[in-house]
Coordinates of N, CA, C and O in Angstrom, one line a residue:
M20 N 43.0 7.2 56.6 CA 41.8 5.5 56.4 C 40.9 6.2 57.4 O 40.2 6.5 58.0
E21 N 40.0 5.5 56.0 CA 38.5 5.6 55.9 C 38.5 4.1 57.0 O 38.8 3.5 57.0
R22 N 37.0 4.9 57.8 CA 36.7 4.1 58.9 C 35.3 3.9 58.6 O 34.3 2.7 59.6
E23 N 34.2 4.6 57.7 CA 32.9 4.7 57.9 C 32.3 4.1 55.9 O 33.4 4.2 55.2
V24 N 31.5 3.2 55.7 CA 31.5 3.0 53.9 C 30.2 4.2 54.1 O 29.1 4.6 54.5
T25 N 30.4 5.3 53.8 CA 29.5 6.4 52.6 C 29.2 6.0 51.5 O 28.8 4.8 51.1
D26 N 27.8 6.5 51.5 CA 26.6 6.6 50.6 C 27.6 6.9 49.0 O 27.3 6.1 48.2
E27 N 28.6 7.8 49.4 CA 29.4 8.1 48.6 C 30.0 6.9 47.0 O 30.7 6.7 46.3
K28 N 31.0 6.1 47.9 CA 32.0 4.9 48.1 C 31.3 3.8 47.7 O 31.1 2.8 47.1
L29 N 29.4 4.0 48.1 CA 29.0 2.4 47.7 C 28.2 2.7 46.7 O 28.2 1.9 45.9
R30 N 28.3 4.1 46.3 CA 27.6 4.3 44.3 C 28.6 3.7 44.1 O 28.6 3.5 42.8
K31 N 29.9 4.1 43.9 CA 30.7 3.9 43.4 C 31.1 2.5 43.1 O 31.3 1.7 41.8
Y32 N 31.2 1.5 43.8 CA 30.8 0.1 44.5 C 30.1 -0.5 43.3 O 30.0 -1.7 42.8
F33 N 28.9 0.0 43.5 CA 28.1 -0.6 42.8 C 28.0 -0.1 40.9 O 27.5 -1.4 40.5
R34 N 28.2 1.2 41.1 CA 28.5 1.4 39.4 C 29.4 0.1 38.7 O 29.2 -0.6 37.9
I35 N 30.7 0.4 39.6 CA 32.1 -0.8 39.1 C 31.3 -2.2 38.6 O 31.6 -3.1 37.6
T36 N 30.8 -2.8 39.6 CA 30.5 -4.2 40.0 C 28.9 -3.9 38.7 O 28.8 -5.1 38.2
E37 N 27.8 -3.3 39.2 CA 26.9 -2.9 38.0 C 27.5 -3.7 35.9 O 27.4 -4.6 35.4
E38 N 28.6 -2.8 36.2 CA 29.2 -2.3 34.5 C 30.2 -3.8 34.5 O 29.8 -4.6 33.1
A39 N 30.3 -4.4 35.3 CA 31.1 -5.8 35.5 C 30.1 -6.8 35.3 O 30.5 -7.9 34.6
L40 N 28.8 -6.9 35.6 CA 28.2 -7.8 35.2 C 27.4 -8.0 33.8 O 27.6 -8.6 33.5
E41 N 27.6 -6.4 33.6 CA 26.9 -6.2 32.3 C 28.1 -6.7 31.4 O 27.5 -7.0 30.2
R42 N 29.5 -6.6 31.6 CA 29.9 -6.4 30.6 C 31.1 -8.1 30.4 O 31.7 -8.6 29.9
L43 N 30.8 -8.9 31.6 CA 30.9 -10.3 31.6 C 30.7 -11.1 30.8 O 29.4 -11.0 29.9
E44 N 31.6 -11.8 30.2 CA 31.2 -12.8 28.9 C 31.2 -14.1 29.7 O 32.5 -14.3 30.2
V45 N 30.8 -15.3 29.5 CA 31.6 -17.0 29.7 C 32.1 -16.9 28.6 O 32.2 -17.0 27.7
A46 N 33.6 -17.8 29.5 CA 34.8 -18.2 28.4 C 34.4 -19.5 27.8 O 35.2 -19.7 27.0
V47 N 33.6 -20.1 28.4 CA 33.8 -21.9 28.5 C 32.6 -22.4 27.4 O 31.8 -21.8 27.6
H48 N 33.1 -23.3 27.0 CA 31.6 -23.7 25.7 C 30.3 -24.2 26.8 O 30.7 -25.1 28.2
E49 N 29.4 -24.4 26.3 CA 28.2 -24.5 27.4 C 28.7 -26.0 27.7 O 27.9 -26.5 28.3
K50 N 28.8 -26.6 26.9 CA 29.2 -28.7 26.7 C 30.8 -29.0 27.2 O 30.4 -30.1 28.4
S51 N 31.3 -27.5 28.0 CA 32.2 -28.3 28.9 C 31.7 -28.1 30.5 O 30.7 -27.6 30.7
L52 N 32.4 -29.2 31.4 CA 31.6 -28.9 32.6 C 32.4 -28.0 33.1 O 31.6 -27.5 34.4
L53 N 33.1 -26.5 33.0 CA 33.0 -25.5 33.5 C 31.9 -24.8 33.4 O 31.8 -23.9 34.0
H54 N 31.6 -25.3 32.1 CA 30.3 -24.1 31.9 C 28.9 -23.7 33.4 O 28.6 -23.1 33.7
A55 N 29.0 -25.4 33.9 CA 27.7 -24.9 35.2 C 28.7 -24.1 36.4 O 28.0 -23.6 36.9
V56 N 30.2 -24.3 36.2 CA 30.4 -23.8 37.7 C 30.2 -21.8 36.9 O 29.9 -21.3 38.0
A57 N 30.4 -21.5 35.3 CA 30.6 -20.7 35.2 C 29.0 -19.7 35.1 O 28.6 -19.1 36.2
R58 N 28.2 -20.8 35.5 CA 26.5 -20.5 35.6 C 26.5 -20.0 37.2 O 25.8 -19.4 38.1
D59 N 26.9 -20.8 38.5 CA 27.5 -20.9 39.1 C 27.9 -20.0 40.2 O 27.4 -19.1 41.1
F60 N 28.6 -19.7 39.6 CA 29.4 -18.3 40.1 C 28.9 -16.7 39.5 O 28.2 -15.8 40.3
L61 N 28.2 -17.1 38.1 CA 27.0 -15.5 37.7 C 26.1 -15.6 38.5 O 25.5 -14.1 39.2
T62 N 25.2 -16.8 39.0 CA 23.9 -16.2 39.9 C 24.4 -16.0 41.0 O 23.8 -15.6 41.8
M63 N 25.1 -16.9 41.8 CA 25.5 -16.1 42.6 C 26.5 -14.7 42.5 O 25.6 -13.8 43.7
A64 N 27.2 -14.1 41.6 CA 27.7 -12.3 42.0 C 26.6 -12.0 41.5 O 26.2 -10.5 41.7
R65 N 25.2 -12.1 40.7 CA 23.6 -11.7 40.8 C 23.2 -11.3 41.9 O 22.5 -10.4 42.2
S66 N 23.3 -12.6 42.3 CA 22.7 -13.1 44.1 C 23.3 -11.6 44.8 O 22.0 -11.0 45.6
Y67 N 24.4 -11.7 45.0 CA 24.8 -10.7 45.9 C 24.9 -9.5 45.6 O 24.5 -8.6 46.6
F68 N 24.8 -9.3 44.5 CA 24.7 -8.0 43.8 C 23.2 -7.3 44.3 O 22.5 -6.4 44.9
E69 N 22.4 -7.9 44.5 CA 20.4 -8.0 44.2 C 20.8 -7.8 45.9 O 19.7 -6.9 46.5
D70 N 21.4 -8.5 46.7 CA 21.2 -8.5 48.2 C 21.9 -7.1 48.5 O 21.3 -6.1 49.4
A71 N 23.2 -6.5 47.9 CA 23.2 -5.4 48.3 C 22.4 -4.1 47.9 O 22.4 -3.1 48.8
K72 N 22.0 -4.2 47.2 CA 21.0 -3.2 46.9 C 19.4 -3.2 48.0 O 19.1 -2.2 48.4
Y73 N 19.2 -4.4 48.0 CA 18.3 -4.5 49.1 C 18.6 -4.1 50.2 O 18.2 -3.0 51.2
Y74 N 19.7 -4.4 50.8 CA 20.4 -3.6 51.9 C 20.6 -1.6 52.0 O 20.6 -1.4 53.2
Y75 N 21.3 -1.4 50.9 CA 20.9 -0.1 50.8 C 19.9 0.6 50.8 O 20.2 1.5 51.9
E76 N 18.9 0.1 50.1 CA 18.1 0.6 50.3 C 16.8 1.0 51.7 O 16.6 1.7 52.1
K77 N 17.2 -0.8 52.7 CA 17.2 -0.4 54.0 C 18.1 0.7 54.8 O 17.5 1.0 56.2
G78 N 18.8 1.1 54.2 CA 19.9 2.2 55.0 C 21.3 1.4 55.9 O 21.9 1.9 56.3
D79 N 21.5 0.1 55.4 CA 22.3 -0.7 56.2 C 23.7 -1.0 55.1 O 23.8 -2.0 54.3
Y80 N 24.2 -0.3 54.7 CA 25.8 0.4 54.4 C 26.4 -0.9 54.5 O 27.0 -0.9 53.5
V81 N 26.5 -1.1 55.5 CA 27.6 -2.1 56.2 C 27.8 -4.0 55.4 O 28.5 -4.6 55.2
T82 N 26.3 -3.7 55.6 CA 26.0 -5.0 54.8 C 25.6 -5.1 53.5 O 26.2 -6.2 52.4
A83 N 25.3 -4.0 52.9 CA 25.5 -3.6 51.7 C 26.9 -3.8 50.3 O 26.8 -4.2 50.0
F84 N 27.9 -3.4 51.4 CA 29.1 -3.5 51.3 C 29.8 -4.3 51.2 O 30.3 -4.9 49.7
A85 N 29.6 -5.1 52.5 CA 29.6 -6.6 52.3 C 29.4 -7.9 51.0 O 30.1 -8.2 50.6
A86 N 28.1 -7.4 51.1 CA 27.4 -7.8 49.5 C 27.6 -7.8 48.1 O 28.5 -8.8 47.9
L87 N 28.0 -6.7 48.4 CA 29.1 -5.6 46.8 C 30.2 -6.4 46.2 O 30.4 -7.0 46.0
N88 N 31.2 -7.0 47.7 CA 32.0 -7.4 48.3 C 32.3 -8.6 47.7 O 32.8 -9.2 46.7
Y89 N 31.3 -9.4 48.2 CA 30.9 -11.1 47.6 C 30.6 -11.1 46.2 O 31.2 -11.9 45.6
A90 N 29.7 -10.0 45.8 CA 29.6 -10.2 44.3 C 30.5 -10.6 43.4 O 31.2 -11.1 42.9
H91 N 31.7 -8.9 43.9 CA 32.7 -8.6 43.4 C 33.9 -10.2 43.2 O 34.6 -10.4 42.3
G92 N 33.6 -10.7 44.4 CA 34.4 -11.8 44.6 C 34.2 -13.0 43.9 O 35.2 -13.4 43.5
F93 N 33.1 -13.2 43.6 CA 32.4 -14.7 42.8 C 33.3 -14.2 41.3 O 33.5 -14.9 40.2
I94 N 33.0 -13.1 40.6 CA 33.3 -12.5 39.5 C 34.5 -12.1 39.0 O 35.2 -13.0 38.1
D95 N 35.4 -12.2 40.0 CA 36.9 -12.1 39.9 C 37.7 -13.3 40.0 O 38.8 -14.0 39.0
A96 N 36.7 -14.1 40.7 CA 37.0 -15.7 41.0 C 36.9 -16.3 39.7 O 38.0 -17.5 39.5
G97 N 36.1 -15.7 39.3 CA 35.6 -17.0 38.2 C 36.1 -16.1 36.7 O 36.7 -16.5 36.1
V98 N 36.8 -14.7 37.1 CA 37.8 -14.3 35.6 C 39.6 -15.1 35.9 O 39.8 -15.9 34.7
R99 N 39.7 -15.1 37.2 CA 40.4 -16.3 37.6 C 41.0 -17.5 37.3 O 41.7 -18.0 36.2
L100 N 39.6 -17.6 37.0 CA 39.6 -19.3 36.6 C 39.8 -19.7 35.6 O 39.7 -21.0 34.8
G101 N 38.9 -19.1 35.0 CA 39.2 -19.0 33.1 C 37.4 -19.6 32.8 O 37.6 -19.6 31.5
V102 N 36.3 -19.2 33.8 CA 35.1 -19.7 33.5 C 34.4 -18.4 32.2 O 33.9 -18.0 32.1
F103 N 34.9 -16.8 32.7 CA 34.6 -15.5 32.6 C 35.6 -14.8 31.9 O 36.8 -15.1 31.7
R104 N 35.4 -14.0 30.9 CA 36.0 -13.2 29.9 C 36.0 -12.0 30.8 O 35.0 -11.6 30.7
G105 N 37.3 -11.1 30.7 CA 37.1 -10.1 31.8 C 38.5 -9.3 31.1 O 39.2 -9.8 32.2
E106 N 38.3 -8.4 30.5 CA 39.9 -7.5 30.5 C 40.0 -6.2 30.3 O 41.3 -5.9 30.2
D107 N 39.1 -5.7 31.3 CA 39.3 -4.6 31.5 C 39.7 -4.4 33.2 O 38.9 -4.8 34.3
D108 N 40.9 -4.1 33.7 CA 41.6 -4.5 34.9 C 41.1 -3.3 35.9 O 40.9 -3.2 37.3
R109 N 40.2 -2.5 35.0 CA 39.2 -1.2 36.6 C 38.2 -2.2 36.6 O 37.8 -1.7 37.7
L110 N 37.5 -2.9 35.9 CA 36.6 -3.7 36.4 C 36.7 -5.6 36.4 O 36.0 -5.6 37.6
F111 N 37.9 -5.7 36.3 CA 38.0 -7.3 36.8 C 39.6 -7.2 37.1 O 40.5 -6.8 36.5
A112 N 39.8 -8.0 39.0 CA 41.2 -8.0 39.5 C 41.7 -8.7 38.9 O 43.5 -8.0 38.6
F113 N 41.6 -9.7 37.6 CA 42.4 -10.6 36.7 C 42.9 -10.3 35.7 O 42.6 -11.2 34.8
G114 N 42.1 -8.9 35.2 CA 41.7 -8.6 33.8 C 42.5 -8.4 32.9 O 44.1 -8.3 33.7

């Protein structure tokens, strides 16, 4: 059982989350009430991803890892809700 957040593990999850953000598509029409939800989820995912980079650069791997998990949580929640299209099960929990 691993008990520490390594640089290698962080770089792996940065790559996965960054690729998920790049490939993510909003799945609802812009006039839909859920479009605002999609925008909010995407904003939160991107914000947490940027936070993760900030903490990684400061050497705070635990907080960076937590922020990455929050970022990907918003991505996966959006896919599960149906406001994002995510087909790749390597990138999206519900793809």
